[in-house]
């Protein structure tokens, strides 16, 4: 435990600091959400050009990473000044528009920052000052990144899901996580095979792919962090929320005469997984008392 005298004496101050830290991290998460898919696309182009030189394709000369180039407006390409890059406040000050070309800036940027701050607040409030809390915050930040990338691109990057899985196993192995190593490994196996089986059953009977392999890996990672016992809750919560919002999206698509019928399942898995990490025991007790009792 990180029970220093300062933390014990000023618990509210540290809660505020953790929340502010989460908001700042949210600004970096926006960078990951925007750039990581582009970085993946660049790598795919390079791999294709190297493997199939007989099919010439255009590969960007300048490689993008999470630090370079510096933040810029995607429309006018002007480098953003630090004063215009303050989380939430800059968006409010600029009234949601680029300071140089006046292009509208999506409200999602401050929302991601606010969401990161809120989740940091709730996570710290629930677990208190401990080493495990730090890793739970990392868990939450990775889930936010994965959820929004999946919502944008229908992709769940291995560079997020696999480190999430291995980090959870490491924490169980070292005893930092309250989930035993046996429960974590079982959670990974059942989590992956659960959606993998549904995928193949759906494909056999319909000839279509109902979900991607990234969903299998994400549920496996959630099984590691929460234990195999939480998997039914995660699947149920994600299915109910995904189905409800999916029906709404279908109705909206038909209303606007759009033909898009694909949905990203990752955001709902991520939300259910984080929810279970914090309140799994409460949900199970409620279920046993009210449903089985």
Short mmCIF file of N, CA and C in Angstrom, two decimals, residues 99-212:
data_model
loop_
_atom_site.label_atom_id
_atom_site.label_comp_id
_atom_site.label_asym_id
_atom_site.label_seq_id
_atom_site.Cartn_x
_atom_site.Cartn_y
_atom_site.Cartn_z
N UNK A 99 -7.98 27.55 -34.14
CA UNK A 99 -7.60 28.94 -33.96
C UNK A 99 -7.08 29.57 -35.25
N UNK A 100 -6.72 28.75 -36.25
CA UNK A 100 -6.09 29.27 -37.46
C UNK A 100 -7.03 29.25 -38.67
N UNK A 101 -7.70 28.13 -38.91
CA UNK A 101 -8.55 28.04 -40.10
C UNK A 101 -10.04 28.06 -39.76
N UNK A 102 -10.37 28.00 -38.47
CA UNK A 102 -11.76 28.07 -38.06
C UNK A 102 -12.54 26.78 -38.24
N UNK A 103 -11.85 25.70 -38.64
CA UNK A 103 -12.53 24.41 -38.81
C UNK A 103 -13.07 23.91 -37.47
N UNK A 104 -14.25 23.34 -37.52
CA UNK A 104 -14.87 22.83 -36.30
C UNK A 104 -14.08 21.66 -35.73
N UNK A 105 -13.81 21.70 -34.44
CA UNK A 105 -13.11 20.63 -33.75
C UNK A 105 -14.15 19.75 -33.06
N UNK A 106 -14.07 18.45 -33.29
CA UNK A 106 -15.06 17.53 -32.74
C UNK A 106 -15.13 17.65 -31.22
N UNK A 107 -16.34 17.59 -30.71
CA UNK A 107 -16.55 17.65 -29.26
C UNK A 107 -16.03 16.38 -28.59
N UNK A 108 -15.73 15.37 -29.39
CA UNK A 108 -15.25 14.12 -28.80
C UNK A 108 -13.91 14.30 -28.09
N UNK A 109 -13.09 15.25 -28.54
CA UNK A 109 -11.79 15.44 -27.90
C UNK A 109 -11.93 15.82 -26.42
N UNK A 110 -12.69 16.86 -26.09
CA UNK A 110 -12.87 17.15 -24.67
C UNK A 110 -13.67 16.08 -23.93
N UNK A 111 -14.56 15.37 -24.65
CA UNK A 111 -15.33 14.31 -24.00
C UNK A 111 -14.43 13.15 -23.59
N UNK A 112 -13.47 12.79 -24.44
CA UNK A 112 -12.52 11.74 -24.08
C UNK A 112 -11.69 12.16 -22.88
N UNK A 113 -11.27 13.43 -22.85
CA UNK A 113 -10.50 13.93 -21.71
C UNK A 113 -11.33 13.93 -20.44
N UNK A 114 -12.59 14.33 -20.55
CA UNK A 114 -13.47 14.32 -19.37
C UNK A 114 -13.76 12.89 -18.92
N UNK A 115 -13.96 11.99 -19.88
CA UNK A 115 -14.20 10.58 -19.55
C UNK A 115 -13.01 9.98 -18.83
N UNK A 116 -11.81 10.28 -19.31
CA UNK A 116 -10.60 9.78 -18.67
C UNK A 116 -10.48 10.30 -17.25
N UNK A 117 -10.82 11.58 -17.05
CA UNK A 117 -10.78 12.15 -15.71
C UNK A 117 -11.81 11.51 -14.79
N UNK A 118 -13.02 11.29 -15.30
CA UNK A 118 -14.09 10.69 -14.49
C UNK A 118 -13.75 9.26 -14.11
N UNK A 119 -13.22 8.50 -15.06
CA UNK A 119 -12.85 7.11 -14.77
C UNK A 119 -11.69 7.06 -13.79
N UNK A 120 -10.76 8.00 -13.89
CA UNK A 120 -9.66 8.06 -12.93
C UNK A 120 -10.20 8.33 -11.53
N UNK A 121 -11.15 9.25 -11.44
CA UNK A 121 -11.77 9.59 -10.15
C UNK A 121 -12.45 8.37 -9.54
N UNK A 122 -13.25 7.66 -10.34
CA UNK A 122 -14.00 6.51 -9.83
C UNK A 122 -13.07 5.36 -9.47
N UNK A 123 -12.04 5.15 -10.27
CA UNK A 123 -11.11 4.06 -9.99
C UNK A 123 -10.33 4.30 -8.71
N UNK A 124 -9.82 5.52 -8.56
CA UNK A 124 -9.07 5.85 -7.34
C UNK A 124 -9.98 5.83 -6.12
N UNK A 125 -11.19 6.31 -6.28
CA UNK A 125 -12.14 6.31 -5.16
C UNK A 125 -12.46 4.89 -4.71
N UNK A 126 -12.52 3.98 -5.67
CA UNK A 126 -12.91 2.60 -5.35
C UNK A 126 -11.77 1.82 -4.71
N UNK A 127 -10.56 1.90 -5.28
CA UNK A 127 -9.45 1.06 -4.82
C UNK A 127 -8.55 1.76 -3.81
N UNK A 128 -8.59 3.11 -3.78
CA UNK A 128 -7.73 3.82 -2.85
C UNK A 128 -6.30 3.86 -3.32
N UNK A 129 -5.41 4.47 -2.49
CA UNK A 129 -3.99 4.60 -2.88
C UNK A 129 -3.24 3.28 -2.75
N UNK A 130 -2.97 2.62 -3.87
CA UNK A 130 -2.24 1.36 -3.86
C UNK A 130 -1.56 1.17 -5.20
N UNK A 131 -0.63 0.24 -5.23
CA UNK A 131 0.05 -0.08 -6.48
C UNK A 131 -0.94 -0.64 -7.49
N UNK A 132 -1.90 -1.43 -7.01
CA UNK A 132 -2.89 -2.02 -7.90
C UNK A 132 -3.73 -0.94 -8.57
N UNK A 133 -4.00 0.14 -7.86
CA UNK A 133 -4.78 1.24 -8.43
C UNK A 133 -4.09 1.82 -9.66
N UNK A 134 -2.77 1.95 -9.59
CA UNK A 134 -2.02 2.49 -10.73
C UNK A 134 -2.23 1.62 -11.97
N UNK A 135 -2.17 0.31 -11.77
CA UNK A 135 -2.36 -0.60 -12.90
C UNK A 135 -3.81 -0.61 -13.38
N UNK A 136 -4.74 -0.41 -12.45
CA UNK A 136 -6.15 -0.33 -12.86
C UNK A 136 -6.40 0.92 -13.70
N UNK A 137 -5.68 1.99 -13.41
CA UNK A 137 -5.79 3.20 -14.23
C UNK A 137 -5.22 2.94 -15.63
N UNK A 138 -4.11 2.23 -15.70
CA UNK A 138 -3.55 1.87 -17.01
C UNK A 138 -4.55 1.01 -17.77
N UNK A 139 -5.15 0.06 -17.07
CA UNK A 139 -6.19 -0.80 -17.65
C UNK A 139 -7.32 0.05 -18.25
N UNK A 140 -7.77 1.04 -17.50
CA UNK A 140 -8.87 1.89 -17.97
C UNK A 140 -8.46 2.72 -19.17
N UNK A 141 -7.25 3.28 -19.14
CA UNK A 141 -6.79 4.12 -20.25
C UNK A 141 -6.65 3.31 -21.55
N UNK A 142 -6.16 2.08 -21.43
CA UNK A 142 -6.04 1.23 -22.61
C UNK A 142 -7.41 0.86 -23.16
N UNK A 143 -8.37 0.64 -22.27
CA UNK A 143 -9.72 0.32 -22.71
C UNK A 143 -10.37 1.50 -23.44
N UNK A 144 -10.14 2.71 -22.94
CA UNK A 144 -10.68 3.90 -23.62
C UNK A 144 -10.12 4.00 -25.03
N UNK A 145 -8.80 3.81 -25.16
CA UNK A 145 -8.17 3.88 -26.48
C UNK A 145 -8.73 2.82 -27.40
N UNK A 146 -8.81 1.59 -26.91
CA UNK A 146 -9.31 0.49 -27.74
C UNK A 146 -10.76 0.72 -28.16
N UNK A 147 -11.58 1.21 -27.24
CA UNK A 147 -13.00 1.40 -27.52
C UNK A 147 -13.21 2.43 -28.63
N UNK A 148 -12.53 3.55 -28.55
CA UNK A 148 -12.74 4.60 -29.55
C UNK A 148 -12.11 4.24 -30.89
N UNK A 149 -10.98 3.54 -30.87
CA UNK A 149 -10.38 3.10 -32.13
C UNK A 149 -11.31 2.11 -32.83
N UNK A 150 -11.89 1.20 -32.05
CA UNK A 150 -12.82 0.23 -32.63
C UNK A 150 -14.06 0.91 -33.17
N UNK A 151 -14.54 1.91 -32.45
CA UNK A 151 -15.73 2.65 -32.91
C UNK A 151 -15.45 3.37 -34.23
N UNK A 152 -14.22 3.84 -34.40
CA UNK A 152 -13.86 4.58 -35.61
C UNK A 152 -13.54 3.67 -36.79
N UNK A 153 -12.81 2.59 -36.52
CA UNK A 153 -12.23 1.80 -37.61
C UNK A 153 -12.69 0.35 -37.65
N UNK A 154 -13.44 -0.10 -36.63
CA UNK A 154 -13.82 -1.51 -36.49
C UNK A 154 -12.59 -2.40 -36.32
N UNK A 155 -11.55 -1.85 -35.70
CA UNK A 155 -10.32 -2.58 -35.44
C UNK A 155 -9.96 -2.48 -33.96
N UNK A 156 -9.46 -3.57 -33.41
CA UNK A 156 -8.92 -3.58 -32.06
C UNK A 156 -7.44 -3.95 -32.16
N UNK A 157 -6.55 -2.98 -32.05
CA UNK A 157 -5.12 -3.24 -32.30
C UNK A 157 -4.51 -4.24 -31.32
N UNK A 158 -3.70 -5.15 -31.85
CA UNK A 158 -2.95 -6.07 -30.98
C UNK A 158 -2.03 -5.31 -30.04
N UNK A 159 -1.57 -4.14 -30.47
CA UNK A 159 -0.65 -3.34 -29.65
C UNK A 159 -1.33 -2.82 -28.38
N UNK A 160 -2.65 -2.99 -28.29
CA UNK A 160 -3.38 -2.62 -27.07
C UNK A 160 -3.88 -3.86 -26.35
N UNK A 161 -4.53 -4.77 -27.07
CA UNK A 161 -5.17 -5.92 -26.42
C UNK A 161 -4.15 -6.91 -25.84
N UNK A 162 -3.06 -7.16 -26.57
CA UNK A 162 -2.09 -8.14 -26.08
C UNK A 162 -1.30 -7.64 -24.86
N UNK A 163 -0.77 -6.39 -24.85
CA UNK A 163 -0.15 -5.91 -23.61
C UNK A 163 -1.11 -5.90 -22.43
N UNK A 164 -2.39 -5.61 -22.70
CA UNK A 164 -3.40 -5.62 -21.65
C UNK A 164 -3.51 -7.02 -21.05
N UNK A 165 -3.50 -8.03 -21.91
CA UNK A 165 -3.60 -9.42 -21.44
C UNK A 165 -2.36 -9.83 -20.64
N UNK A 166 -1.17 -9.56 -21.19
CA UNK A 166 0.06 -9.98 -20.52
C UNK A 166 0.30 -9.22 -19.22
N UNK A 167 -0.09 -7.95 -19.18
CA UNK A 167 0.07 -7.19 -17.94
C UNK A 167 -0.82 -7.77 -16.85
N UNK A 168 -2.05 -8.13 -17.20
CA UNK A 168 -2.95 -8.74 -16.22
C UNK A 168 -2.39 -10.04 -15.69
N UNK A 169 -1.82 -10.87 -16.57
CA UNK A 169 -1.22 -12.14 -16.12
C UNK A 169 -0.03 -11.90 -15.21
N UNK A 170 0.77 -10.89 -15.54
CA UNK A 170 1.93 -10.56 -14.71
C UNK A 170 1.50 -10.12 -13.31
N UNK A 171 0.44 -9.33 -13.24
CA UNK A 171 -0.04 -8.87 -11.94
C UNK A 171 -0.58 -10.03 -11.10
N UNK A 172 -1.23 -10.98 -11.76
CA UNK A 172 -1.72 -12.16 -11.04
C UNK A 172 -0.56 -13.04 -10.60
N UNK A 173 0.45 -13.17 -11.45
CA UNK A 173 1.61 -13.99 -11.12
C UNK A 173 2.36 -13.44 -9.93
N UNK A 174 2.48 -12.11 -9.85
CA UNK A 174 3.24 -11.47 -8.77
C UNK A 174 2.40 -11.18 -7.53
N UNK A 175 1.11 -11.46 -7.59
CA UNK A 175 0.25 -11.25 -6.44
C UNK A 175 -0.24 -9.83 -6.26
N UNK A 176 0.04 -8.95 -7.23
CA UNK A 176 -0.46 -7.58 -7.14
C UNK A 176 -1.97 -7.55 -7.37
N UNK A 177 -2.43 -8.37 -8.29
CA UNK A 177 -3.87 -8.44 -8.58
C UNK A 177 -4.56 -9.35 -7.57
N UNK A 178 -5.79 -9.01 -7.17
CA UNK A 178 -6.54 -9.90 -6.28
C UNK A 178 -7.02 -11.16 -6.98
N UNK A 179 -6.94 -11.20 -8.30
CA UNK A 179 -7.35 -12.38 -9.07
C UNK A 179 -6.18 -13.37 -9.10
N UNK A 180 -6.45 -14.61 -8.74
CA UNK A 180 -5.39 -15.61 -8.72
C UNK A 180 -4.91 -15.92 -10.12
N UNK A 181 -3.70 -16.46 -10.22
CA UNK A 181 -3.14 -16.80 -11.53
C UNK A 181 -4.00 -17.85 -12.23
N UNK A 182 -4.50 -18.81 -11.47
CA UNK A 182 -5.35 -19.84 -12.07
C UNK A 182 -6.63 -19.24 -12.65
N UNK A 183 -7.26 -18.34 -11.90
CA UNK A 183 -8.48 -17.70 -12.40
C UNK A 183 -8.20 -16.81 -13.61
N UNK A 184 -7.02 -16.16 -13.62
CA UNK A 184 -6.65 -15.30 -14.75
C UNK A 184 -6.43 -16.11 -16.01
N UNK A 185 -5.66 -17.19 -15.90
CA UNK A 185 -5.39 -18.03 -17.06
C UNK A 185 -6.68 -18.66 -17.57
N UNK A 186 -7.52 -19.12 -16.65
CA UNK A 186 -8.81 -19.70 -17.05
C UNK A 186 -9.68 -18.64 -17.72
N UNK A 187 -9.63 -17.43 -17.19
CA UNK A 187 -10.40 -16.34 -17.79
C UNK A 187 -9.94 -16.03 -19.21
N UNK A 188 -8.63 -16.09 -19.44
CA UNK A 188 -8.10 -15.84 -20.78
C UNK A 188 -8.57 -16.91 -21.76
N UNK A 189 -8.50 -18.16 -21.33
CA UNK A 189 -8.88 -19.28 -22.20
C UNK A 189 -10.38 -19.23 -22.51
N UNK A 190 -11.20 -19.12 -21.47
CA UNK A 190 -12.66 -19.12 -21.67
C UNK A 190 -13.09 -17.88 -22.44
N UNK A 191 -12.50 -16.72 -22.09
CA UNK A 191 -12.86 -15.48 -22.77
C UNK A 191 -12.61 -15.55 -24.26
N UNK A 192 -11.46 -16.07 -24.64
CA UNK A 192 -11.13 -16.17 -26.07
C UNK A 192 -12.02 -17.19 -26.77
N UNK A 193 -12.13 -18.38 -26.17
CA UNK A 193 -12.89 -19.45 -26.82
C UNK A 193 -14.39 -19.15 -26.89
N UNK A 194 -14.88 -18.37 -25.95
CA UNK A 194 -16.30 -18.03 -25.93
C UNK A 194 -16.70 -17.31 -27.22
N UNK A 195 -16.04 -16.20 -27.52
CA UNK A 195 -16.38 -15.44 -28.72
C UNK A 195 -15.88 -16.13 -29.99
N UNK A 196 -14.76 -16.84 -29.88
CA UNK A 196 -14.26 -17.59 -31.03
C UNK A 196 -15.27 -18.63 -31.48
N UNK A 197 -15.91 -19.32 -30.52
CA UNK A 197 -16.93 -20.33 -30.85
C UNK A 197 -18.15 -19.68 -31.47
N UNK A 198 -18.58 -18.56 -30.90
CA UNK A 198 -19.74 -17.86 -31.46
C UNK A 198 -19.45 -17.38 -32.88
N UNK A 199 -18.23 -16.93 -33.09
CA UNK A 199 -17.82 -16.46 -34.42
C UNK A 199 -17.98 -17.55 -35.46
N UNK A 200 -17.49 -18.76 -35.15
CA UNK A 200 -17.53 -19.85 -36.12
C UNK A 200 -18.93 -20.42 -36.28
N UNK A 201 -19.69 -20.46 -35.21
CA UNK A 201 -21.07 -20.90 -35.34
C UNK A 201 -21.86 -19.96 -36.25
N UNK A 202 -21.68 -18.68 -36.03
CA UNK A 202 -22.37 -17.68 -36.86
C UNK A 202 -21.92 -17.78 -38.31
N UNK A 203 -20.63 -17.99 -38.53
CA UNK A 203 -20.10 -18.06 -39.89
C UNK A 203 -20.58 -19.33 -40.60
N UNK A 204 -20.65 -20.44 -39.87
CA UNK A 204 -21.10 -21.70 -40.47
C UNK A 204 -22.56 -21.60 -40.92
N UNK A 205 -23.40 -20.98 -40.09
CA UNK A 205 -24.84 -20.94 -40.38
C UNK A 205 -25.23 -19.80 -41.31
N UNK A 206 -24.44 -18.72 -41.33
CA UNK A 206 -24.81 -17.56 -42.16
C UNK A 206 -23.84 -17.29 -43.29
N UNK A 207 -22.63 -17.83 -43.18
CA UNK A 207 -21.61 -17.54 -44.17
C UNK A 207 -20.99 -16.16 -44.01
N UNK A 208 -21.31 -15.48 -42.92
CA UNK A 208 -20.79 -14.14 -42.67
C UNK A 208 -19.98 -14.12 -41.39
N UNK A 209 -19.12 -13.11 -41.28
CA UNK A 209 -18.32 -12.94 -40.08
C UNK A 209 -19.03 -11.97 -39.14
N UNK A 210 -19.37 -12.46 -37.95
CA UNK A 210 -20.14 -11.63 -37.02
C UNK A 210 -19.29 -10.69 -36.19
N UNK A 211 -17.99 -11.00 -36.04
CA UNK A 211 -17.10 -10.15 -35.25
C UNK A 211 -15.67 -10.42 -35.66
N UNK A 212 -14.75 -9.63 -35.13
CA UNK A 212 -13.35 -9.78 -35.49
C UNK A 212 -12.56 -10.47 -34.39
#
